[in-house]
Short mmCIF file of C-alpha atoms and ligand atoms in Angstrom, two decimals:
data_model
loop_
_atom_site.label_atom_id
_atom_site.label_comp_id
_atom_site.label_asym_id
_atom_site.label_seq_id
_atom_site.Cartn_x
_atom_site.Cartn_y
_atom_site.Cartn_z
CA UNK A 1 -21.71 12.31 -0.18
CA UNK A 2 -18.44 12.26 -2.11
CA UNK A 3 -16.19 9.22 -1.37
CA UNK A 4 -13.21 8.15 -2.67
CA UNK A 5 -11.30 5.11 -2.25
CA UNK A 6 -7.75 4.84 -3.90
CA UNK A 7 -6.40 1.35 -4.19
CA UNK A 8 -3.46 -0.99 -5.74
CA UNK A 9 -4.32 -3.61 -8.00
CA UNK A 10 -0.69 -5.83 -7.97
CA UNK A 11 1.79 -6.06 -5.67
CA UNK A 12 2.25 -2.89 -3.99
CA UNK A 13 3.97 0.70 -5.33
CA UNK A 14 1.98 1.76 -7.99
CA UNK A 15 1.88 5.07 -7.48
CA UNK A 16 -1.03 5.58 -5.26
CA UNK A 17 0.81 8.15 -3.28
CA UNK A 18 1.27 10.18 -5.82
CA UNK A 19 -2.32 10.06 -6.96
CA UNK A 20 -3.44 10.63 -3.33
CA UNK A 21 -1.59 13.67 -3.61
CA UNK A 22 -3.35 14.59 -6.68
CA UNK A 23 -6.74 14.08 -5.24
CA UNK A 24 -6.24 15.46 -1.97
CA UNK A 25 -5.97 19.28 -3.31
CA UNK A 26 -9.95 19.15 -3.20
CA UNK A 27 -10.46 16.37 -0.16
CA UNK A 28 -11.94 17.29 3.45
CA UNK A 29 -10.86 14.39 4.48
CA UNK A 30 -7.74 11.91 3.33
CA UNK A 31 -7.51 8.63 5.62
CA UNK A 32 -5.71 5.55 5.62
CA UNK A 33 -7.49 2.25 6.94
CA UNK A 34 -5.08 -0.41 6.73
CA UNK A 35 -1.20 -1.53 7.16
CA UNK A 36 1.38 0.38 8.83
CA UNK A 37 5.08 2.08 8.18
CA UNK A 38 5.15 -1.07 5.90
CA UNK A 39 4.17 1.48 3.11
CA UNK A 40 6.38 3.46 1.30
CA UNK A 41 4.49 6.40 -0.61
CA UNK A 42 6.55 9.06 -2.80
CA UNK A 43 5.35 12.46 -4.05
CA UNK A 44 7.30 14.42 -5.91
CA UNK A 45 6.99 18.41 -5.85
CA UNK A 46 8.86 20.15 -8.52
CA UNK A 47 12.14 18.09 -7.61
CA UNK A 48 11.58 17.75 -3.74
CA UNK A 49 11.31 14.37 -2.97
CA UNK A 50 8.56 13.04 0.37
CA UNK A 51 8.34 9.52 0.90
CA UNK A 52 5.50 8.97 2.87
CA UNK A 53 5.07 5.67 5.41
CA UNK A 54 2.31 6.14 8.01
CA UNK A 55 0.73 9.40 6.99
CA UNK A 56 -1.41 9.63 4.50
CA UNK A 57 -0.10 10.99 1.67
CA UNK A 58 -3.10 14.00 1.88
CA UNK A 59 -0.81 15.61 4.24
CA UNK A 60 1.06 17.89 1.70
CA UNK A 61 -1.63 19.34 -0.07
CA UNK A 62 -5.13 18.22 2.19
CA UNK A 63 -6.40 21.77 3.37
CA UNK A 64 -9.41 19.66 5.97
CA UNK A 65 -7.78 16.57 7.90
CA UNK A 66 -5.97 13.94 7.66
CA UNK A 67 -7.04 10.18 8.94
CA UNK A 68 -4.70 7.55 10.52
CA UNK A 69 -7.61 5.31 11.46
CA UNK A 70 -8.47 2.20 13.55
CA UNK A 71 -7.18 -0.34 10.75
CA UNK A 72 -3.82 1.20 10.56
CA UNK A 73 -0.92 -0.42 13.08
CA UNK A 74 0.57 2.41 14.08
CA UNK A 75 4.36 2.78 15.15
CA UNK A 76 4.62 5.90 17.39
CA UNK A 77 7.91 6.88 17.02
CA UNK A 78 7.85 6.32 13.14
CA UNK A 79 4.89 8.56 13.40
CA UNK A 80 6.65 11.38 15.25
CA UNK A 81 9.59 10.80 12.93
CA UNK A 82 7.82 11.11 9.82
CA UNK A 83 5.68 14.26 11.85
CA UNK A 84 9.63 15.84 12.28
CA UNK A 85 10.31 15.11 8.41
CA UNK A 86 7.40 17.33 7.46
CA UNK A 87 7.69 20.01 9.79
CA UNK A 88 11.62 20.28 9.16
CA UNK A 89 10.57 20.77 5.24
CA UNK A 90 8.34 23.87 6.91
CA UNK A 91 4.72 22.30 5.81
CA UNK A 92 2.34 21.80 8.94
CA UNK A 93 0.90 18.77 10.36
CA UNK A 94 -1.48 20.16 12.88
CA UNK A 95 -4.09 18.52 10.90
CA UNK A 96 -3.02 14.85 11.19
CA UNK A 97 -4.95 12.45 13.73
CA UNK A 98 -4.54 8.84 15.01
CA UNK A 99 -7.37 6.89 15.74
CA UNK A 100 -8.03 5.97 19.48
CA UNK A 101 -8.69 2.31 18.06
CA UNK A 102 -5.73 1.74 16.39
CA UNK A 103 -3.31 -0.82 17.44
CA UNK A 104 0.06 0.17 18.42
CA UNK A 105 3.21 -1.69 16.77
CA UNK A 106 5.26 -1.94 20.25
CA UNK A 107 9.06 -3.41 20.01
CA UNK A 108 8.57 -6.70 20.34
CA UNK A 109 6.52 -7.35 17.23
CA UNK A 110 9.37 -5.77 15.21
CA UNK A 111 11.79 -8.49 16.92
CA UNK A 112 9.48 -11.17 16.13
CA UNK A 113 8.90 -9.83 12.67
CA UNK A 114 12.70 -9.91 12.26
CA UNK A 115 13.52 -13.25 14.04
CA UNK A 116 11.29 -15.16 12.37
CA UNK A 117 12.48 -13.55 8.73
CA UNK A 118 16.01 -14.28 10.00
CA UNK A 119 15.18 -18.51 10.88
CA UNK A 120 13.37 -18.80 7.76
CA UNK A 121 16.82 -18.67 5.56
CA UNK A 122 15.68 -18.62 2.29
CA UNK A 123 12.05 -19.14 2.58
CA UNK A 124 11.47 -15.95 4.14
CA UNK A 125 8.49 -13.94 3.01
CA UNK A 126 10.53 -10.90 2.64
CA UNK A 127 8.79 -8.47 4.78
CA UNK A 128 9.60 -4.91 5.87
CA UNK A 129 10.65 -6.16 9.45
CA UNK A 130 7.98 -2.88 10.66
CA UNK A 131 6.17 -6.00 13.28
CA UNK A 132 2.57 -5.26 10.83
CA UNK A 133 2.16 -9.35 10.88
CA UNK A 134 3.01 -9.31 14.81
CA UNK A 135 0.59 -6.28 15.76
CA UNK A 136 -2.02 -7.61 13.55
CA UNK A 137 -1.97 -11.29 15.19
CA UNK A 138 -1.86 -9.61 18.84
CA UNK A 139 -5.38 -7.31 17.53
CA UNK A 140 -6.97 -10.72 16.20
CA UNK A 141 -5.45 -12.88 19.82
CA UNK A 142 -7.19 -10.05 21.86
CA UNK A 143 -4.10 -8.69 23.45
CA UNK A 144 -3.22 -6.02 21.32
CA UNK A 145 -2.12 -2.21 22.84
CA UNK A 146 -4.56 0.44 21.36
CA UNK A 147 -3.54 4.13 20.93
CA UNK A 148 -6.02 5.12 23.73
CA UNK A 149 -3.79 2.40 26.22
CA UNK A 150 -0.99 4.70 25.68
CA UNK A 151 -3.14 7.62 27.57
CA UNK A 152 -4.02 5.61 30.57
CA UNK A 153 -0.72 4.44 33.20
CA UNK A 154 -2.45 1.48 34.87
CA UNK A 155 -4.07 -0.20 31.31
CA UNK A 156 -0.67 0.48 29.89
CA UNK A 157 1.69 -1.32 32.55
CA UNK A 158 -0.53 -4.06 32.66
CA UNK A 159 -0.78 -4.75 29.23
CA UNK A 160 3.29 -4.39 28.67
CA UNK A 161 3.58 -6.56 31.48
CA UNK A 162 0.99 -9.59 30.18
CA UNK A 163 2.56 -9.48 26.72
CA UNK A 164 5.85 -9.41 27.99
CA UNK A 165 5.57 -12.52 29.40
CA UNK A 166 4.68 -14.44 26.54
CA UNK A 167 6.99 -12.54 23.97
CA UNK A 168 10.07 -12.62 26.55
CA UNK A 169 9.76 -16.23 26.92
CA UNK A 170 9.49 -16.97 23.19
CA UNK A 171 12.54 -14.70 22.81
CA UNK A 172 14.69 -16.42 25.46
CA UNK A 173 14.03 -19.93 24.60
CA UNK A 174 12.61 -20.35 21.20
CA UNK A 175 14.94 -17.45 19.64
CA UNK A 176 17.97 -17.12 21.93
CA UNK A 177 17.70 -13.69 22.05
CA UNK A 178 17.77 -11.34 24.67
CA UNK A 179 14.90 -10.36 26.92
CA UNK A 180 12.83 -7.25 26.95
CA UNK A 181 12.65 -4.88 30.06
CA UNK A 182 8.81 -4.26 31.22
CA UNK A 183 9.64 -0.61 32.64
CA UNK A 184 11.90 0.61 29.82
CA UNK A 185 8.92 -0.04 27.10
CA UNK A 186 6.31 1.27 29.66
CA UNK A 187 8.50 4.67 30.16
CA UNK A 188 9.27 5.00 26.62
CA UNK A 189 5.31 4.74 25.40
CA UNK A 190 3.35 6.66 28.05
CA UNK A 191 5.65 9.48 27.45
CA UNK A 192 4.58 8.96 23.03
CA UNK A 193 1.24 9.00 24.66
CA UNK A 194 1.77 12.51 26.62
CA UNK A 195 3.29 13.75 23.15
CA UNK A 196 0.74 12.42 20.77
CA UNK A 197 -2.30 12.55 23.21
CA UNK A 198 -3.95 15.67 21.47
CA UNK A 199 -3.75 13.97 17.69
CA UNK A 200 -5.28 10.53 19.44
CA UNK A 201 -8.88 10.91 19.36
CA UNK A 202 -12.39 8.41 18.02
CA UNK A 203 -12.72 9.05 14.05
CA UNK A 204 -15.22 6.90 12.84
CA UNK A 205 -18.16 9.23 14.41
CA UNK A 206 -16.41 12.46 12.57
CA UNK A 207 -16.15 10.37 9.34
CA UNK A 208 -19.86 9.19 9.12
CA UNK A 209 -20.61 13.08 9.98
CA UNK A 210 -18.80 14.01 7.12
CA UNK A 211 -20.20 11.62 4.87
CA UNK A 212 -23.94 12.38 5.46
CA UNK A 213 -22.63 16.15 4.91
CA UNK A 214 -21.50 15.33 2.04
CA UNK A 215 -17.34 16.30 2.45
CA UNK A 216 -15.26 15.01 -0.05
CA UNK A 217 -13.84 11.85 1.70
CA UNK A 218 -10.17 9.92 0.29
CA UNK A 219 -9.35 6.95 1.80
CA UNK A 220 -5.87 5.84 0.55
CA UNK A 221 -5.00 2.17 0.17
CA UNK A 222 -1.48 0.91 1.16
CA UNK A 223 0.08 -2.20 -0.11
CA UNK A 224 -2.06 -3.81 -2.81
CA UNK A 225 -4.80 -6.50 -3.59
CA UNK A 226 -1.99 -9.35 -4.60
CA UNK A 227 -0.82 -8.25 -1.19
CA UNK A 228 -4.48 -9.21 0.45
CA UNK A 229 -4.32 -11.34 3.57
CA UNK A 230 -7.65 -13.01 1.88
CA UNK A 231 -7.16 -12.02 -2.07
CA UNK A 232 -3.63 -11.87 -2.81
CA UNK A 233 -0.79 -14.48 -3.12
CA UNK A 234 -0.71 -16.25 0.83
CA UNK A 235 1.11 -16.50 2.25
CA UNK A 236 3.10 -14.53 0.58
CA UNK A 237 1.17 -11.23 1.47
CA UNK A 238 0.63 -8.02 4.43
CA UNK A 239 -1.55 -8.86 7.15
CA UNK A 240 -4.39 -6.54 6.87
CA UNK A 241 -6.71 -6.14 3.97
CA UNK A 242 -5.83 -3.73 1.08
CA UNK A 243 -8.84 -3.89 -0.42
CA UNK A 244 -11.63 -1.45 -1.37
CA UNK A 245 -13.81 -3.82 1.80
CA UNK A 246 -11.08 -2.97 4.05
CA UNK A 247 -12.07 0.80 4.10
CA UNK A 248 -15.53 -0.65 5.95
CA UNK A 249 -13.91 -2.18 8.79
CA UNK A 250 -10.58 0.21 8.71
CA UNK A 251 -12.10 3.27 8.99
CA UNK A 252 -15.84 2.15 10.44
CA UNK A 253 -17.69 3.21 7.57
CA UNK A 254 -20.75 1.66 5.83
CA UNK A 255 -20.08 -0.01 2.19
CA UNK A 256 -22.83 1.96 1.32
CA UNK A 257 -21.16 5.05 1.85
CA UNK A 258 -18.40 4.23 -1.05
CA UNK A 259 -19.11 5.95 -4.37
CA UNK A 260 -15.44 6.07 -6.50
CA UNK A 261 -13.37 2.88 -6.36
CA UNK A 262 -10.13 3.96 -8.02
CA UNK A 263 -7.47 1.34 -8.92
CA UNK A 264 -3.83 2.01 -8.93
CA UNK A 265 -2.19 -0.17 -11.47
CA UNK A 266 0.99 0.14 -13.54
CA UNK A 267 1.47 0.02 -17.00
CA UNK A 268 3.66 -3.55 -16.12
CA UNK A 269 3.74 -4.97 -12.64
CA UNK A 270 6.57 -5.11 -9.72
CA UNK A 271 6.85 -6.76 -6.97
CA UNK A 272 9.04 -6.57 -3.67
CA UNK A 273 9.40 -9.63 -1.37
CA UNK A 274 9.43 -12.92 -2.11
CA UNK A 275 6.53 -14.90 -3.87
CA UNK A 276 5.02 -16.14 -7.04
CA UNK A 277 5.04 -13.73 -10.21
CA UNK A 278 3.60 -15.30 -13.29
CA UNK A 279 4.77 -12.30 -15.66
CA UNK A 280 8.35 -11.53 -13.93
CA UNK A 281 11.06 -10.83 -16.38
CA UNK A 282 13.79 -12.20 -14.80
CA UNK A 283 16.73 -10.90 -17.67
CA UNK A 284 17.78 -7.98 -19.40
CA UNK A 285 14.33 -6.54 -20.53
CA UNK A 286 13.72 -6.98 -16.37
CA UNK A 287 16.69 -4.84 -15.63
CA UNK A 288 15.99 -2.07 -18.21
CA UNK A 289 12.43 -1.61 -16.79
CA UNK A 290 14.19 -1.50 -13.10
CA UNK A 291 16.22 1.29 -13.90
CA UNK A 292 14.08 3.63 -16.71
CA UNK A 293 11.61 3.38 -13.72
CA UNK A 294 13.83 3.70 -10.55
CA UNK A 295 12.11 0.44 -9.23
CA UNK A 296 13.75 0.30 -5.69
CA UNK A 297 11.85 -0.16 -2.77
CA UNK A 298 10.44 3.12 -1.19
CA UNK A 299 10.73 1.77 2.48
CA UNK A 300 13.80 -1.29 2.40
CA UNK A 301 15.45 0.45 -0.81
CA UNK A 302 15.07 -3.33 -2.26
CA UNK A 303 15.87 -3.57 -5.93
CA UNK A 304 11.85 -4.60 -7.08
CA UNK A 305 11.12 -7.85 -9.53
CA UNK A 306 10.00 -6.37 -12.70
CA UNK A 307 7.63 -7.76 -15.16
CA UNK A 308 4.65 -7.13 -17.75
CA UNK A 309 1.52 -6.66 -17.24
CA UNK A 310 -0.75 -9.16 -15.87
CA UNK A 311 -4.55 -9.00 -16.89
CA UNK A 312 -5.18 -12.02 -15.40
CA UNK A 313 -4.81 -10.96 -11.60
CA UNK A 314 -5.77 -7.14 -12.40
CA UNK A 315 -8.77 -8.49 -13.64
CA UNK A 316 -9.10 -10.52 -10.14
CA UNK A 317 -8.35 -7.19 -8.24
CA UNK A 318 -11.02 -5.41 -9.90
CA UNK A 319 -13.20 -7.90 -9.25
CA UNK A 320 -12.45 -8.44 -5.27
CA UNK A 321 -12.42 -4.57 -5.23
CA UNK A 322 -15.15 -3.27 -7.61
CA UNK A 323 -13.72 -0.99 -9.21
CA UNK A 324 -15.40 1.61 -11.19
CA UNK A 325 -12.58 3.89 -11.96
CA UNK A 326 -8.77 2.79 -13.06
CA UNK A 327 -5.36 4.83 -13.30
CA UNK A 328 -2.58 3.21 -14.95
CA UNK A 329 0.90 4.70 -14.06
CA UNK A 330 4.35 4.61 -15.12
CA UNK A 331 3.34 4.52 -18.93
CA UNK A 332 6.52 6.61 -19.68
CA UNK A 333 8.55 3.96 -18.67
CA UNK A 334 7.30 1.89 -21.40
CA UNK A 335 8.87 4.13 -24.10
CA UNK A 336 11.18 2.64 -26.39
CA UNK A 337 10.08 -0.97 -25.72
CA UNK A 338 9.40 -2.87 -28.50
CA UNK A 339 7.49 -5.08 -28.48
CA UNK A 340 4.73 -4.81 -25.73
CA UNK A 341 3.31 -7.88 -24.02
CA UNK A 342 0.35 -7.63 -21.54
CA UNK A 343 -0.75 -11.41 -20.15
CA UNK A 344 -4.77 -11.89 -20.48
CA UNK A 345 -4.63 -16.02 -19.69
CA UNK A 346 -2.65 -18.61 -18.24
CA UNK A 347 -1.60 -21.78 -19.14
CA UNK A 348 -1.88 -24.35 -16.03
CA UNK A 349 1.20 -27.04 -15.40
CA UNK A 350 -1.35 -30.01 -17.25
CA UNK A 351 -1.86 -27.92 -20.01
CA UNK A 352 -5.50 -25.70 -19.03
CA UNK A 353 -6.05 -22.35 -20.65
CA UNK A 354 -7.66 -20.29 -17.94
CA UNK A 355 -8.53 -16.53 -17.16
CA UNK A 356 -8.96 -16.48 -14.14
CA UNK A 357 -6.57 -15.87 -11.21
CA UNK A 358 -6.15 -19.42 -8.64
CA UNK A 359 -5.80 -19.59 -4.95
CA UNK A 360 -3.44 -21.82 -5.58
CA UNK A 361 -0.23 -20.10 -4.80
CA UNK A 362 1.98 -22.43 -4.85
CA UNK A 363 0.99 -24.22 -8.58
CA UNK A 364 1.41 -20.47 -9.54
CA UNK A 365 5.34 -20.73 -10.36
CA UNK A 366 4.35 -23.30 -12.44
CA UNK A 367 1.95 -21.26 -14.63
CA UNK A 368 2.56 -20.11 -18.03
CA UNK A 369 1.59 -16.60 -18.95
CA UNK A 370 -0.15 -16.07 -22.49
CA UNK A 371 0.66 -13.37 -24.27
CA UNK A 372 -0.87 -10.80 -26.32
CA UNK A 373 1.81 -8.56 -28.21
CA UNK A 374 1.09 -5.01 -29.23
CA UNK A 375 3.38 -2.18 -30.72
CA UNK A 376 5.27 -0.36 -28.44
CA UNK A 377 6.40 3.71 -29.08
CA UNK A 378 9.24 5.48 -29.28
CA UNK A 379 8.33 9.43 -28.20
CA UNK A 380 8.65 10.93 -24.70
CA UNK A 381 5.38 10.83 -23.47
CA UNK A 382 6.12 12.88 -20.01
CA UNK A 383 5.31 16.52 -21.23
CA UNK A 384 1.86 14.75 -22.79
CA UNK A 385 -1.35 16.10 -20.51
CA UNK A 386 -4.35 15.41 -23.03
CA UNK A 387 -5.14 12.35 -23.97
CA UNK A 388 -5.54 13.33 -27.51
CA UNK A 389 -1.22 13.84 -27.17
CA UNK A 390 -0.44 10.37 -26.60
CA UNK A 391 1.23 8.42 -29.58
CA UNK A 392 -1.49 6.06 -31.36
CA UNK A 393 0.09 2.81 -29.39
CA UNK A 394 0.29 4.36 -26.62
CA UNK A 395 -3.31 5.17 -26.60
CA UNK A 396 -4.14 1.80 -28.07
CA UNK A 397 -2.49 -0.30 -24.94
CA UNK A 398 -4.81 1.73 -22.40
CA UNK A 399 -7.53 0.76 -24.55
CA UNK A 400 -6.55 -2.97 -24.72
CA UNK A 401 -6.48 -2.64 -20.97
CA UNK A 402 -9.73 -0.84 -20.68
CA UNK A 403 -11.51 -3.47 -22.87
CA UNK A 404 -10.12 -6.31 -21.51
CA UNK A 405 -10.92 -5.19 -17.84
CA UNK A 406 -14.51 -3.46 -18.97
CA UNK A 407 -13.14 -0.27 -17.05
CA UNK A 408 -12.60 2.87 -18.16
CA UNK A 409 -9.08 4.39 -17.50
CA UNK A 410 -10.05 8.02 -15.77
CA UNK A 411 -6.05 9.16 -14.94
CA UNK A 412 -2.84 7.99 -16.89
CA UNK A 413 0.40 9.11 -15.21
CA UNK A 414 3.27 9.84 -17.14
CA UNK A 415 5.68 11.00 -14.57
CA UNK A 416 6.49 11.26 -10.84
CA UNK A 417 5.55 14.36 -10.54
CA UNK A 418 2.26 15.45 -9.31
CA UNK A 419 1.50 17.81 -12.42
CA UNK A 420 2.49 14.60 -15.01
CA UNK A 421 -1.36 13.38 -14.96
CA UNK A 422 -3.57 12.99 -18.14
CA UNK A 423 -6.76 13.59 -16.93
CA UNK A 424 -9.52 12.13 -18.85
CA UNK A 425 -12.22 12.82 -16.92
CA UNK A 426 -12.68 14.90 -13.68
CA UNK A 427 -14.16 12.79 -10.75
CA UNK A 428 -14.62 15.57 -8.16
P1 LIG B 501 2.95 3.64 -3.82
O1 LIG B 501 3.50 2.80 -2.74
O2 LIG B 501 1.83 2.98 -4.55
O3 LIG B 501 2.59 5.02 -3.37
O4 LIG B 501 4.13 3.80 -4.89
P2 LIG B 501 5.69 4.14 -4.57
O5 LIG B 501 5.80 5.56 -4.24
O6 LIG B 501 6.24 3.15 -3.62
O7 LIG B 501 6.34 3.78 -5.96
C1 LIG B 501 5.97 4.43 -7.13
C2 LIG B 501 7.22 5.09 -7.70
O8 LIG B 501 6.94 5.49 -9.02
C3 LIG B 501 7.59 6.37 -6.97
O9 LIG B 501 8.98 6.52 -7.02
C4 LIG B 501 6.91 7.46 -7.77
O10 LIG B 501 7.57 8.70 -7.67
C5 LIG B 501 7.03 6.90 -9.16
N1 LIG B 501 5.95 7.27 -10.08
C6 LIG B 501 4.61 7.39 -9.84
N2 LIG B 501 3.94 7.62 -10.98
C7 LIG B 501 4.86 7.64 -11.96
C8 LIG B 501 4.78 7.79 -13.39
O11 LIG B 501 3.72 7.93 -13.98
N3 LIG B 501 5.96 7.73 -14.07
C9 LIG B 501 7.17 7.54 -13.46
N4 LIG B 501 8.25 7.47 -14.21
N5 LIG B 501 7.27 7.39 -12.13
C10 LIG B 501 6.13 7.43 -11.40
P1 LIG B 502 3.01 0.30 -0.54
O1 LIG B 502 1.88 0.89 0.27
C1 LIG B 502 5.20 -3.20 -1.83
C2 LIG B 502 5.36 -6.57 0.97
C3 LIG B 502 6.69 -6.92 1.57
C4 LIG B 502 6.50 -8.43 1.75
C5 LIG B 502 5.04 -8.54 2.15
C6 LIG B 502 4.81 -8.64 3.65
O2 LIG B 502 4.21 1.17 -0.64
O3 LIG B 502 2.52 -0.19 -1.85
P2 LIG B 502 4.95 -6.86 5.63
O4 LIG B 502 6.08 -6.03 6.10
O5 LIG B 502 3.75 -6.07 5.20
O6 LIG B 502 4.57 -7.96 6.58
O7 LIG B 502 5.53 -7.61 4.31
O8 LIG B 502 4.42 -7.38 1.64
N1 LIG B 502 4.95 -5.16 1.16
C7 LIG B 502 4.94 -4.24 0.19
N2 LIG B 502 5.35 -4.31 -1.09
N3 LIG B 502 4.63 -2.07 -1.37
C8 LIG B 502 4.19 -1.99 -0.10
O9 LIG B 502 3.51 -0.94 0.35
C9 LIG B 502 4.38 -3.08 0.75
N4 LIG B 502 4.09 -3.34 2.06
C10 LIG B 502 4.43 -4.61 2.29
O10 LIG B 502 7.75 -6.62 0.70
O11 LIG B 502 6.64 -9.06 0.50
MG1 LIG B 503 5.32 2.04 -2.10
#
């Protein structure tokens, strides 16, 4: 068996679509497992441009299938949207299938996503408005719609019908905000059911196949492991689990089965949405990074928080996630700055030194990153493809990475596009 997992290590949009991409030339099999249209996932080809929410991002080079599966909330009409996108760009998508299992994001959880963002003023969390948190707490309430509702009439009605009661009442009264019509939702998703009902079929069975036959396997992470319902920074975080364990239940394979835990982390660290972030560089330096590395949001077009590099909650995501392999992207961007600061400890508001990354989000704001400083380099580092090219600081920060981390760093990306690897080591 040959399995793959590629995940983020900080706060989302690191580049794991692009490495997806990379990988999925030689993958059977490319599936996502968890979160919804919530991700935003950009490949570059030569200079055309696919941003990439719901399908995995195998689907432009993946010559076997590609995997929407059971963990994924799925939003049928972004699906068909994004489906339209490809096709229009003349690239096929015959080989993408949804999960029978999967929940379905229906209108009403992207209202509630939005009306509570909306009453929260200021203290929003800053979500995508997509209704992932909504779907996800109708999955875990037991009242969720599943893909394979949308292929039966009766299940269907009901179901719109039950929820709508609940949701339509919260809208009306708690809200002020107009009602939802039962027959309008159930006409509008039995006929995405009719259109999608040949790409909705059971996957886990095919994967497990696959595995003991020993396919190559990618399953591709979206958001990241600061973004972890369990791990990452609650509450400011997705709702589903990002994580390496989230391929398990997300795609219904055994942890056994996982060989190559890759993690996606930039050579500094972003973050979109509100919440705490120790290393953010909220000033000139902050803005600089934003625009040498085009750091606006690939699904809300939000300008992202910028920041350096944060060792102590990478080294936290590696742990919660295991990995054994690490690609650090965006180093390009880092040319010219002078000089480099990566954060391996933090100092706690009574005056602590720690290393370790605390549940305690809120006490976060309050922590004091300690830095170490290295030498930063001035030459254009994009055309480099051997590792042996790389300027001598450059090389020495992904070594001060790898040490501190005890992971060896198997990719380095030094440009969007999907040729703009280093590649120190081939894992397939
Ligand atoms: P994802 O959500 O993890 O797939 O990442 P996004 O696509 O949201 O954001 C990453 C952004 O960085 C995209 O615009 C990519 O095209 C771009 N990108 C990826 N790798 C590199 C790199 O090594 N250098 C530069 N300059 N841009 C990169
Ligand atoms: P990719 O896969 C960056 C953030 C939102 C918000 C929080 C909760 O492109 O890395 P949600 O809509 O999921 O309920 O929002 O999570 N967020 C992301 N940030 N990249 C993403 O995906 C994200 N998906 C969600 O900004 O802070
Ligand atoms: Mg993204």
């Amino acid at each position: 068996m040959s399995t793959y997992v590629v995940v983020g290590l900080q706060y989302g949009d690191e580049g794991k679509g692009k490495i997806t991409d990379v990988l999925s030339a030689k993958s059977d099999y490319v599936v996502r497992f968890q979160g919804g249209d919530n991700a935003g996932h950009t490949v570059y080809v030569g200079d055309e441009k696919f941003v990439l929410h719901l399908l995995p991002s195998g689907v432009l080079q993946c010559k076997g299938k590609c995997i929407i599966a059971n963990g994924v909330v799925v939003n049928p009409k972004a699906f068909v949207k994004e489906i339209n996108q490809i096709e229009s760009k003349g690239m096929r998508t015959d080989h993408v299938f949804i999960s029978r299992r999967a929940h379905v994001i229906m209108p009403y959880h992207i209202l509630l996503d939005t009306y509570r963002e909306e009453e929260q003023g200021g203290t929003q969390l800053g979500t995508t408005k997509k209704g992932i948190g909504p779907c996800y707490e109708d999955k875990i309430a037991r009242v969720g719609i599943r893909m394979i509702d949308l292929l039966n009439p009766e299940v269907l009605r009901e179901k719109i019908e039950k929820n709508l009661k609940t949701k339509n009442s919260l809208f009306e009264k708690y809200f002020e905000k107009p009602t939802l019509d039962v027959e309008e939702i159930y006409q509008e998703f039995i006929a995405l059911g009719e259109l999608l009902k040949d790409r909705i079929v059971d996957t886990e069975l095919e994967l497990n196949e696959a595995i003991k036959e020993g396919k190559n396997i990618l399953f591709e992470g979206a958001q990241a492991l600061m973004l972890d319902i369990d791990f990452g920074t609650y509450p400011f975080v997705t709702s589903s689990s990002p994580s390496t364990g989230g391929v398990c239940t997300g795609a219904g394979v055994p942890p056994t089965a996982l060989q190559n835990l890759i993690g996606v982390a930039k050579a500094y660290t972003t973050r979109v949405g509100n919440g705490p972030f120790p290393t953010e560089l909220d000033d000139e330096l902050g803005e600089k990074i934003r625009q040498i590395g085009a750091e606006f949001g690939a699904t809300t077009g939000r300008p992202r928080r910028t920041g350096w590099l944060d060792l102590v909650s990478l080294k936290h995501a590696c742990m919660i996630n295991g990995i054994n392999n690490l690609v650090i992207t965006k180093l390009d961007v880092l040319t010219g700055i002078h000089p480099l600061k990566i954060a391996t400890k933090y100092k706690t508001e009574d005056g602590k030194i720690i290393d370790y990354f605390t549940s305690s989000t809120t006490k976060l704001n309050d922590y004091e990153p300690q830095y170490e400083e290295l030498e930063g380099w001035d030459e254009d580092i994009s055309n480099a493809r051997t590792y042996e090219e790389l300027p001598p600081n450059a090389k020495k920060y992904i070594e001060f990475i790898e040490e501190h981390l005890g992971i060896n760093v198997y990719l380095v990306s030094v440009g969007p596009e999907r040729s703009q690897n280093i590649i120190r080591k081939e894992l397939f």
